[in-house]
Coordinates of N, CA and C in Angstrom, one line a residue:
Chain J
X179 N -36.5 68.7 -130.7 CA -37.3 67.5 -130.6 C -36.4 66.3 -130.7
X180 N -36.6 65.4 -129.8 CA -35.8 64.2 -129.7 C -36.8 63.0 -129.7
X181 N -36.6 62.1 -130.7 CA -37.5 60.9 -130.7 C -36.7 59.6 -130.9
X182 N -37.0 58.6 -130.1 CA -36.5 57.3 -130.3 C -37.7 56.4 -130.8
X183 N -37.5 55.8 -131.9 CA -38.7 55.1 -132.5 C -38.2 53.9 -133.3
X184 N -39.1 52.9 -133.5 CA -38.9 51.8 -134.4 C -39.1 52.2 -135.8
X185 N -40.2 53.0 -136.1 CA -40.6 53.3 -137.5 C -39.6 54.2 -138.2
X186 N -39.6 54.2 -139.5 CA -38.7 55.0 -140.3 C -39.1 56.5 -140.1
X187 N -38.2 57.4 -140.6 CA -38.6 58.8 -140.5 C -38.4 59.3 -142.0
X188 N -39.1 60.4 -142.2 CA -39.1 61.1 -143.5 C -38.2 62.3 -143.4
X189 N -37.1 62.2 -144.2 CA -36.1 63.3 -144.2 C -36.7 64.6 -144.6
X190 N -37.6 64.6 -145.6 CA -38.3 65.8 -146.1 C -39.1 66.5 -145.0
X191 N -39.8 65.7 -144.2 CA -40.6 66.3 -143.1 C -39.7 66.8 -142.0
X192 N -38.6 66.1 -141.7 CA -37.6 66.6 -140.7 C -37.0 67.9 -141.2
X193 N -36.7 68.0 -142.5 CA -36.1 69.2 -143.0 C -37.1 70.4 -142.9
X194 N -38.3 70.1 -143.3 CA -39.4 71.1 -143.3 C -39.6 71.7 -141.9
X195 N -39.5 70.8 -140.9 CA -39.7 71.3 -139.6 C -38.6 72.2 -139.2
X196 N -37.3 71.9 -139.6 CA -36.2 72.8 -139.3 C -36.3 74.1 -140.0
X197 N -36.7 74.0 -141.3 CA -36.7 75.2 -142.2 C -37.8 76.2 -141.8
X198 N -38.9 75.7 -141.1 CA -40.0 76.5 -140.8 C -39.8 77.4 -139.7
X199 N -38.8 78.3 -139.9 CA -38.4 79.2 -138.8 C -37.7 80.4 -139.5
X200 N -38.3 81.6 -139.3 CA -37.7 82.8 -140.1 C -36.3 83.1 -139.7
X201 N -35.8 82.7 -138.6 CA -34.4 83.0 -138.2 C -33.4 82.0 -138.7
X202 N -33.9 80.9 -139.3 CA -33.1 79.8 -139.8 C -32.4 80.1 -141.1
X203 N -31.2 80.7 -141.1 CA -30.5 81.0 -142.3 C -29.7 79.9 -142.8
X204 N -29.5 78.9 -142.0 CA -28.7 77.7 -142.4 C -29.2 76.5 -141.7
X205 N -29.3 75.4 -142.5 CA -29.8 74.1 -142.0 C -28.8 73.1 -142.4
X206 N -28.3 72.3 -141.4 CA -27.4 71.2 -141.7 C -28.0 70.0 -141.1
X207 N -28.0 68.9 -141.9 CA -28.5 67.6 -141.3 C -27.6 66.5 -141.7
X208 N -27.6 65.4 -140.9 CA -26.9 64.2 -141.1 C -27.9 63.0 -141.0
X209 N -27.8 62.1 -142.0 CA -28.6 60.9 -141.9 C -27.6 59.7 -141.9
X210 N -27.7 58.8 -140.9 CA -26.9 57.6 -140.8 C -27.7 56.4 -141.3
X211 N -27.1 55.6 -142.1 CA -27.8 54.4 -142.7 C -27.1 53.1 -142.4
X212 N -27.8 52.0 -142.6 CA -27.1 50.7 -142.4 C -26.3 50.3 -143.7
X213 N -25.0 50.1 -143.5 CA -24.1 49.8 -144.5 C -24.1 48.3 -144.8
X214 N -23.7 47.9 -146.1 CA -23.8 46.5 -146.4 C -22.5 45.7 -146.2
X215 N -21.4 46.5 -145.7 CA -20.1 45.9 -145.4 C -19.6 46.3 -144.1
X216 N -18.9 45.4 -143.3 CA -18.2 45.8 -142.1 C -17.0 44.8 -142.0
X217 N -15.8 45.4 -141.8 CA -14.7 44.5 -141.6 C -14.6 43.5 -142.7
X218 N -14.8 43.9 -144.0 CA -14.7 43.1 -145.2 C -15.7 41.9 -145.2
X219 N -16.7 42.0 -144.3 CA -17.7 41.0 -144.4 C -19.1 41.6 -144.8
X220 N -19.9 40.8 -145.5 CA -21.2 41.3 -145.9 C -22.1 41.4 -144.7
X221 N -22.8 42.5 -144.6 CA -23.8 42.7 -143.5 C -25.2 42.6 -144.1
X222 N -26.1 41.8 -143.5 CA -27.4 41.7 -144.0 C -28.4 42.6 -143.2
X223 N -28.0 43.1 -142.1 CA -28.9 43.9 -141.3 C -28.3 44.1 -139.9
X224 N -29.1 44.8 -139.0 CA -28.6 44.9 -137.6 C -29.8 45.1 -136.7
X225 N -29.5 44.8 -135.4 CA -30.5 45.1 -134.4 C -30.0 46.2 -133.5
X226 N -30.8 47.1 -133.2 CA -30.4 48.2 -132.3 C -31.2 48.2 -131.0
X227 N -30.4 48.0 -129.9 CA -31.0 48.0 -128.6 C -30.7 49.4 -127.9
X228 N -31.5 49.8 -127.0 CA -31.3 51.1 -126.3 C -31.8 50.9 -124.9
X229 N -31.4 51.9 -124.1 CA -31.8 52.0 -122.7 C -32.9 53.1 -122.6
X230 N -34.2 52.7 -122.6 CA -35.2 53.7 -122.6 C -35.1 54.6 -121.4
X231 N -35.5 55.8 -121.6 CA -35.4 56.9 -120.6 C -34.0 57.5 -120.5
X232 N -33.0 56.6 -120.3 CA -31.6 57.2 -120.2 C -31.2 57.7 -121.6
X233 N -31.6 57.1 -122.7 CA -31.2 57.5 -124.0 C -31.7 58.9 -124.3
X234 N -32.9 59.2 -124.0 CA -33.5 60.5 -124.2 C -32.8 61.5 -123.3
X235 N -32.5 61.2 -122.1 CA -31.9 62.1 -121.2 C -30.5 62.5 -121.7
X236 N -29.7 61.5 -122.1 CA -28.4 61.8 -122.6 C -28.4 62.7 -123.8
X237 N -29.3 62.4 -124.7 CA -29.4 63.2 -126.0 C -29.8 64.6 -125.6
X238 N -30.7 64.7 -124.7 CA -31.2 66.1 -124.2 C -30.0 66.9 -123.7
X239 N -29.1 66.2 -122.9 CA -27.9 66.8 -122.3 C -27.0 67.3 -123.4
X240 N -26.8 66.4 -124.4 CA -25.9 66.7 -125.6 C -26.4 67.9 -126.3
X241 N -27.7 67.9 -126.6 CA -28.3 69.1 -127.3 C -28.2 70.4 -126.5
X242 N -28.4 70.3 -125.2 CA -28.2 71.5 -124.3 C -26.8 72.0 -124.4
X243 N -25.8 71.1 -124.4 CA -24.4 71.5 -124.5 C -24.1 72.2 -125.8
X244 N -24.7 71.6 -126.9 CA -24.5 72.3 -128.2 C -25.2 73.7 -128.2
X245 N -26.3 73.8 -127.6 CA -27.0 75.1 -127.6 C -26.3 76.1 -126.7
X246 N -25.5 75.6 -125.7 CA -24.7 76.6 -124.9 C -23.4 77.0 -125.7
X247 N -22.9 76.2 -126.6 CA -21.7 76.5 -127.4 C -22.0 77.3 -128.6
X248 N -23.1 77.1 -129.3 CA -23.4 77.7 -130.6 C -24.8 78.3 -130.6
X249 N -25.0 79.3 -131.4 CA -26.4 79.8 -131.5 C -27.2 79.0 -132.5
X250 N -28.0 78.1 -131.9 CA -28.8 77.2 -132.7 C -30.3 77.5 -132.6
X251 N -31.0 77.5 -133.7 CA -32.4 77.9 -133.6 C -33.2 76.6 -133.2
X252 N -33.1 75.5 -134.0 CA -33.8 74.3 -133.7 C -32.9 73.1 -133.8
X253 N -33.2 72.1 -133.1 CA -32.5 70.8 -133.2 C -33.5 69.7 -133.3
X254 N -33.3 68.8 -134.3 CA -34.1 67.6 -134.4 C -33.2 66.3 -134.3
X255 N -33.5 65.4 -133.4 CA -32.7 64.2 -133.4 C -33.8 63.0 -133.4
X256 N -33.7 62.1 -134.4 CA -34.5 60.9 -134.5 C -33.6 59.7 -134.6
X257 N -33.7 58.8 -133.7 CA -32.9 57.6 -133.7 C -33.8 56.4 -133.7
X258 N -33.6 55.5 -134.6 CA -34.4 54.3 -134.7 C -33.8 53.1 -133.8
X259 N -34.7 52.2 -133.4 CA -34.2 51.0 -132.7 C -35.0 49.8 -133.3
X260 N -34.5 48.6 -132.9 CA -35.1 47.4 -133.4 C -34.4 46.9 -134.6
X261 N -35.0 46.0 -135.4 CA -34.3 45.3 -136.5 C -34.3 46.3 -137.7
X262 N -33.2 46.5 -138.3 CA -33.1 47.3 -139.5 C -32.3 46.6 -140.6
X263 N -32.7 46.8 -141.8 CA -32.1 46.1 -142.9 C -31.1 47.0 -143.6
X264 N -30.3 46.4 -144.5 CA -29.3 47.2 -145.2 C -30.0 48.4 -146.0
X265 N -29.3 49.5 -145.9 CA -29.8 50.7 -146.6 C -30.9 51.5 -145.8
X266 N -31.4 50.9 -144.7 CA -32.4 51.6 -144.0 C -31.7 52.8 -143.2
X267 N -32.5 53.8 -142.9 CA -32.1 54.9 -142.1 C -32.0 54.6 -140.7
X268 N -30.9 55.0 -140.0 CA -30.8 54.8 -138.6 C -31.1 56.0 -137.7
X269 N -30.4 57.1 -138.2 CA -30.4 58.3 -137.3 C -30.5 59.6 -138.2
X270 N -31.2 60.6 -137.6 CA -31.3 61.9 -138.2 C -30.8 62.9 -137.2
X271 N -29.8 63.7 -137.5 CA -29.5 64.8 -136.6 C -29.5 66.1 -137.5
X272 N -30.4 67.0 -137.2 CA -30.6 68.2 -137.9 C -30.5 69.4 -137.1
X273 N -29.9 70.5 -137.6 CA -29.7 71.7 -136.8 C -30.0 72.9 -137.7
X274 N -30.8 73.9 -137.2 CA -30.9 75.1 -137.9 C -30.3 76.2 -137.1
X275 N -29.8 77.2 -137.8 CA -29.1 78.3 -137.1 C -29.2 79.6 -138.0
X276 N -28.9 80.7 -137.4 CA -28.9 81.9 -138.3 C -27.7 81.8 -139.3
X277 N -26.6 81.2 -138.9 CA -25.4 81.2 -139.7 C -24.9 79.8 -139.8
X278 N -24.2 79.5 -141.0 CA -23.8 78.1 -141.3 C -22.8 77.6 -140.4
X279 N -21.8 78.4 -139.9 CA -20.8 77.9 -139.0 C -21.4 77.2 -137.8
X280 N -22.4 77.9 -137.2 CA -23.0 77.3 -136.0 C -23.8 76.1 -136.3
X281 N -24.4 76.0 -137.5 CA -25.2 74.9 -137.9 C -24.3 73.7 -138.2
X282 N -23.2 73.9 -138.9 CA -22.2 72.8 -139.2 C -21.7 72.2 -137.9
X283 N -21.2 73.1 -137.0 CA -20.5 72.7 -135.8 C -21.5 72.0 -134.8
X284 N -22.7 72.6 -134.7 CA -23.7 72.0 -133.8 C -24.1 70.6 -134.2
X285 N -24.3 70.4 -135.5 CA -24.7 69.1 -136.0 C -23.6 68.1 -135.8
X286 N -22.4 68.5 -136.1 CA -21.3 67.5 -136.0 C -21.0 67.2 -134.5
X287 N -21.1 68.2 -133.6 CA -20.9 68.0 -132.2 C -22.0 67.0 -131.7
X288 N -23.2 67.2 -132.0 CA -24.3 66.4 -131.5 C -24.1 64.9 -132.0
X289 N -23.8 64.8 -133.3 CA -23.6 63.4 -133.8 C -22.4 62.7 -133.2
X290 N -21.3 63.4 -133.0 CA -20.1 62.8 -132.4 C -20.4 62.4 -131.0
X291 N -21.0 63.3 -130.2 CA -21.3 62.9 -128.8 C -22.3 61.8 -128.7
X292 N -23.3 61.8 -129.6 CA -24.3 60.8 -129.5 C -23.7 59.4 -129.7
X293 N -22.7 59.3 -130.6 CA -22.1 58.0 -130.9 C -21.3 57.4 -129.8
X294 N -20.9 58.3 -128.8 CA -20.1 57.7 -127.8 C -20.7 57.9 -126.4
X295 N -21.9 58.5 -126.3 CA -22.5 58.7 -125.0 C -23.9 58.2 -124.9
X296 N -24.7 58.2 -126.0 CA -26.1 57.8 -125.9 C -26.1 56.2 -125.9
X297 N -26.9 55.7 -124.9 CA -26.9 54.2 -124.7 C -27.7 53.5 -125.8
X298 N -27.0 53.3 -126.9 CA -27.5 52.4 -128.0 C -26.4 51.3 -128.3
X299 N -26.9 50.2 -128.7 CA -25.9 49.1 -129.0 C -26.4 48.4 -130.3
X300 N -25.4 48.2 -131.2 CA -25.8 47.6 -132.5 C -25.3 46.1 -132.5
X301 N -26.2 45.2 -132.9 CA -25.8 43.8 -133.1 C -26.0 43.5 -134.6
X302 N -24.9 43.3 -135.3 CA -24.9 43.2 -136.7 C -25.1 41.7 -137.2
X303 N -25.9 41.5 -138.2 CA -26.1 40.2 -138.8 C -25.1 40.1 -140.0
X304 N -24.1 39.1 -139.8 CA -23.1 38.9 -140.9 C -23.1 37.4 -141.1
X305 N -23.4 37.0 -142.4 CA -23.3 35.6 -142.8 C -24.0 34.6 -141.9
X306 N -25.2 34.9 -141.5 CA -26.0 34.0 -140.7 C -25.8 34.1 -139.2
X307 N -24.8 34.9 -138.8 CA -24.5 35.0 -137.4 C -24.7 36.5 -137.0
X308 N -24.8 36.7 -135.7 CA -24.9 38.1 -135.2 C -23.8 38.4 -134.2
X309 N -23.3 39.7 -134.3 CA -22.2 40.1 -133.5 C -22.5 41.5 -132.9
X310 N -22.2 41.6 -131.6 CA -22.3 43.0 -131.0 C -21.1 43.8 -131.5
X311 N -21.3 45.0 -131.9 CA -20.2 45.8 -132.4 C -19.5 46.4 -131.2
X312 N -18.2 46.5 -131.4 CA -17.3 47.2 -130.4 C -17.2 48.7 -130.8
X313 N -17.0 49.5 -129.7 CA -16.9 50.9 -130.0 C -15.6 51.2 -130.7
X314 N -15.7 52.1 -131.7 CA -14.5 52.4 -132.5 C -13.7 53.5 -131.8
X315 N -12.4 53.3 -131.8 CA -11.5 54.3 -131.3 C -11.6 55.7 -132.0
X316 N -11.9 55.6 -133.3 CA -12.0 56.8 -134.1 C -13.3 57.6 -133.7
X317 N -14.3 56.9 -133.3 CA -15.5 57.6 -132.8 C -15.2 58.3 -131.4
X318 N -14.4 57.6 -130.6 CA -14.1 58.2 -129.3 C -13.2 59.5 -129.5
X319 N -12.3 59.4 -130.5 CA -11.4 60.5 -130.8 C -12.2 61.7 -131.3
X320 N -13.2 61.3 -132.2 CA -14.1 62.4 -132.8 C -14.8 63.1 -131.7
X321 N -15.3 62.4 -130.7 CA -16.1 63.0 -129.6 C -15.2 63.8 -128.7
X322 N -14.0 63.3 -128.5 CA -13.0 64.0 -127.5 C -12.5 65.2 -128.1
X323 N -12.5 65.4 -129.4 CA -11.8 66.6 -130.0 C -12.6 67.8 -129.6
X324 N -13.9 67.7 -129.2 CA -14.7 68.9 -128.8 C -14.3 69.3 -127.4
X325 N -13.6 68.5 -126.6 CA -13.3 68.8 -125.2 C -12.0 69.5 -125.0
X326 N -11.2 69.6 -126.0 CA -9.9 70.2 -125.8 C -9.9 71.7 -126.0
Chain E
X93 N -34.1 47.5 -101.5 CA -34.2 46.8 -102.8 C -33.7 47.8 -103.9
X94 N -32.8 47.3 -104.7 CA -32.4 48.0 -105.9 C -32.8 47.2 -107.2
X95 N -32.9 47.9 -108.3 CA -33.1 47.2 -109.6 C -31.8 47.2 -110.4
X96 N -31.4 46.1 -110.9 CA -30.2 46.0 -111.7 C -30.6 45.7 -113.1
X97 N -30.1 46.5 -114.0 CA -30.5 46.3 -115.5 C -29.2 46.0 -116.3
X98 N -29.3 45.1 -117.2 CA -28.2 44.8 -118.1 C -28.6 45.0 -119.6
X99 N -27.6 45.4 -120.3 CA -27.9 45.6 -121.8 C -26.9 45.0 -122.7
X100 N -27.4 44.7 -123.9 CA -26.6 44.2 -125.0 C -25.9 42.9 -124.7
X101 N -24.6 42.9 -124.9 CA -23.8 41.6 -124.7 C -23.9 41.2 -123.2
X102 N -23.9 42.1 -122.3 CA -23.9 41.7 -120.9 C -25.3 41.0 -120.5
X103 N -26.4 41.5 -121.1 CA -27.7 40.9 -120.9 C -27.7 39.5 -121.4
X104 N -27.0 39.3 -122.5 CA -27.0 37.9 -123.0 C -26.1 37.0 -122.2
X105 N -25.0 37.5 -121.7 CA -24.0 36.7 -121.0 C -24.6 36.3 -119.6
X106 N -25.3 37.2 -119.0 CA -25.8 36.9 -117.7 C -27.2 36.2 -117.8
X107 N -27.8 36.4 -119.0 CA -29.0 35.6 -119.3 C -30.3 36.2 -118.8
X108 N -30.3 37.4 -118.3 CA -31.5 38.1 -117.9 C -31.3 39.6 -118.0
X109 N -32.4 40.3 -118.3 CA -32.3 41.7 -118.5 C -32.3 42.5 -117.2
X110 N -32.9 42.0 -116.2 CA -33.0 42.7 -114.9 C -33.2 41.8 -113.7
X111 N -32.8 42.3 -112.6 CA -33.1 41.6 -111.4 C -33.2 42.5 -110.2
X112 N -33.9 42.1 -109.2 CA -34.0 42.9 -107.9 C -33.0 42.4 -106.9
X113 N -32.4 43.3 -106.2 CA -31.4 42.9 -105.2 C -31.6 43.6 -103.9
X114 N -31.6 42.8 -102.8 CA -31.8 43.4 -101.5 C -30.6 44.1 -101.0
X115 N -30.7 45.3 -100.8 CA -29.5 46.1 -100.4 C -29.6 46.3 -98.8
X116 N -28.7 45.5 -98.1 CA -28.8 45.6 -96.7 C -28.3 46.9 -96.1
X117 N -27.3 47.5 -96.8 CA -26.8 48.8 -96.4 C -26.2 49.5 -97.6
X118 N -26.0 50.8 -97.6 CA -25.5 51.5 -98.7 C -24.1 50.9 -99.1
X119 N -23.9 50.7 -100.4 CA -22.6 50.2 -100.8 C -22.2 50.7 -102.2
X120 N -20.9 50.7 -102.5 CA -20.5 51.2 -103.9 C -20.9 50.1 -104.9
X121 N -20.9 50.6 -106.2 CA -21.2 49.7 -107.3 C -20.2 48.6 -107.3
X122 N -18.9 49.0 -107.0 CA -17.9 48.0 -107.0 C -18.1 46.9 -106.0
X123 N -18.6 47.3 -104.8 CA -18.9 46.3 -103.8 C -20.1 45.4 -104.2
X124 N -21.1 46.1 -104.8 CA -22.3 45.3 -105.3 C -21.8 44.3 -106.3
X125 N -20.9 44.6 -107.2 CA -20.4 43.7 -108.2 C -19.7 42.5 -107.6
X126 N -18.9 42.8 -106.5 CA -18.2 41.7 -105.8 C -19.3 40.8 -105.2
X127 N -20.3 41.4 -104.6 CA -21.4 40.5 -104.0 C -22.1 39.7 -105.1
X128 N -22.3 40.3 -106.3 CA -23.0 39.6 -107.3 C -22.1 38.4 -107.8
X129 N -20.8 38.6 -107.9 CA -19.9 37.6 -108.3 C -19.9 36.4 -107.3
X130 N -19.9 36.8 -106.0 CA -19.9 35.8 -105.0 C -21.2 34.9 -105.1
X131 N -22.3 35.6 -105.5 CA -23.6 34.9 -105.6 C -23.6 34.0 -106.8
X132 N -23.0 34.5 -107.9 CA -23.1 33.8 -109.2 C -21.9 34.1 -110.0
X133 N -21.0 33.2 -110.3 CA -19.7 33.4 -110.9 C -19.9 34.1 -112.3
X134 N -21.0 33.9 -113.0 CA -21.2 34.5 -114.3 C -21.0 36.0 -114.3
X135 N -21.2 36.7 -113.2 CA -21.1 38.1 -113.1 C -19.6 38.5 -113.3
X136 N -18.7 37.5 -113.1 CA -17.3 37.8 -113.3 C -17.0 38.4 -114.7
X137 N -17.9 38.1 -115.7 CA -17.7 38.6 -117.0 C -17.7 40.2 -117.1
X138 N -18.4 40.8 -116.1 CA -18.4 42.2 -116.1 C -17.1 42.9 -115.7
X139 N -16.2 42.0 -115.2 CA -14.9 42.6 -114.8 C -13.8 42.3 -115.9
X140 N -14.2 41.6 -116.9 CA -13.2 41.1 -117.9 C -13.1 42.0 -119.1
X141 N -14.1 42.9 -119.3 CA -14.0 43.8 -120.5 C -14.5 45.2 -119.9
X142 N -14.4 46.2 -120.8 CA -14.8 47.5 -120.3 C -16.3 47.5 -120.2
X143 N -16.7 47.9 -119.0 CA -18.1 48.0 -118.7 C -18.4 49.3 -118.0
X144 N -19.5 49.9 -118.5 CA -19.9 51.2 -118.0 C -21.1 51.0 -117.0
X145 N -21.4 52.0 -116.2 CA -22.5 51.8 -115.3 C -23.2 53.2 -115.1
X146 N -24.5 53.1 -114.9 CA -25.4 54.3 -114.6 C -26.2 54.0 -113.4
X147 N -26.5 55.1 -112.7 CA -27.5 55.0 -111.6 C -28.6 56.0 -111.9
X148 N -29.8 55.5 -111.9 CA -31.0 56.3 -112.2 C -30.8 57.1 -113.5
X149 N -30.3 56.5 -114.5 CA -30.1 57.0 -115.9 C -29.0 58.0 -116.0
X150 N -28.1 58.1 -115.1 CA -27.0 59.0 -115.1 C -25.7 58.2 -115.0
X151 N -24.8 58.4 -116.0 CA -23.6 57.6 -116.0 C -22.7 58.0 -114.8
X152 N -22.2 57.0 -114.1 CA -21.4 57.2 -112.9 C -20.2 56.3 -112.9
X153 N -19.3 56.4 -111.9 CA -18.2 55.5 -111.7 C -18.6 54.4 -110.8
X154 N -17.7 53.4 -110.8 CA -18.0 52.2 -109.9 C -17.8 52.6 -108.4
X155 N -17.4 53.8 -108.1 CA -17.3 54.2 -106.7 C -18.6 54.9 -106.2
X156 N -19.6 55.0 -107.1 CA -20.8 55.6 -106.7 C -21.5 54.7 -105.6
X157 N -22.0 55.4 -104.6 CA -22.7 54.6 -103.5 C -24.2 54.5 -103.8
X158 N -24.6 53.2 -103.7 CA -26.0 52.9 -104.0 C -26.9 53.0 -102.8
X159 N -28.1 53.4 -103.0 CA -29.1 53.4 -101.9 C -30.4 52.7 -102.3
X160 N -31.1 52.3 -101.4 CA -32.4 51.6 -101.7 C -33.2 52.4 -102.6
X161 N -33.8 51.7 -103.6 CA -34.7 52.3 -104.6 C -33.9 52.7 -105.9
X162 N -32.6 52.7 -105.9 CA -31.8 53.0 -107.1 C -32.0 52.0 -108.2
X163 N -31.9 52.5 -109.4 CA -31.8 51.6 -110.6 C -30.4 51.7 -111.1
X164 N -29.6 50.6 -111.0 CA -28.3 50.6 -111.5 C -28.2 49.8 -112.8
X165 N -27.5 50.3 -113.8 CA -27.4 49.6 -115.1 C -26.0 49.4 -115.4
X166 N -25.7 48.2 -116.0 CA -24.4 47.9 -116.5 C -24.5 47.7 -118.0
X167 N -23.5 48.2 -118.8 CA -23.6 48.1 -120.2 C -22.2 48.3 -120.9
X168 N -22.0 47.7 -122.1 CA -20.8 47.9 -122.8 C -20.7 49.3 -123.3
X169 N -19.5 49.8 -123.8 CA -19.4 51.0 -124.5 C -20.4 51.1 -125.6
X170 N -21.0 52.3 -125.8 CA -22.1 52.4 -126.7 C -21.7 52.4 -128.2
X171 N -22.6 52.0 -129.1 CA -22.3 51.8 -130.5 C -23.4 52.3 -131.4
X172 N -24.2 53.3 -131.0 CA -25.3 53.8 -131.8 C -24.9 54.7 -132.9
X173 N -25.9 55.4 -133.4 CA -25.6 56.4 -134.5 C -25.5 55.9 -135.8

């Protein structure tokens, strides 16, 4: 299940959805939240823009690639858009599998690829001004490590 | 006619999220960008930083040939997650 939405998500509900499968022996999930600091500056919130339709398609492709590489039972991805304040949840990536190695790898792969391929852009509010974030080289390296 | 969409910083720099463009003949995205710059110098900004492009929601290179009815999008490297 892939959802792009403005409203918050409930981690418990997401977990229950993944756990409600008799073949799910392992569940791994990641939640990304808005940090209060970036580049030594205080962050008061951020705005998340996306490219409707393309975002869903790209995430579907990433999930398909993960399912081809590992034995995954279920995958849930929820990504929020719009104005978000500090400490709010941004993204949920959860994977269930029969075994933990597949679940760990699948969740990390989906998250790494999402960060460098899914069309979302963050504009951060810092000290009364807003700045579009630049892509981090460390995120690109994290995504590329799966291709070698 | 094609639809051109802009996102994030590029949308702000050009000052509009989308526009329609009459495509007289099939051309590459690179040729389209040259035509856009000739029409309005502000489009030059798309050549000054790393810009990605997609056609009909699929990321492509600037050598992709456009045809009437396509939706082409320009955007900066992504920063979600």
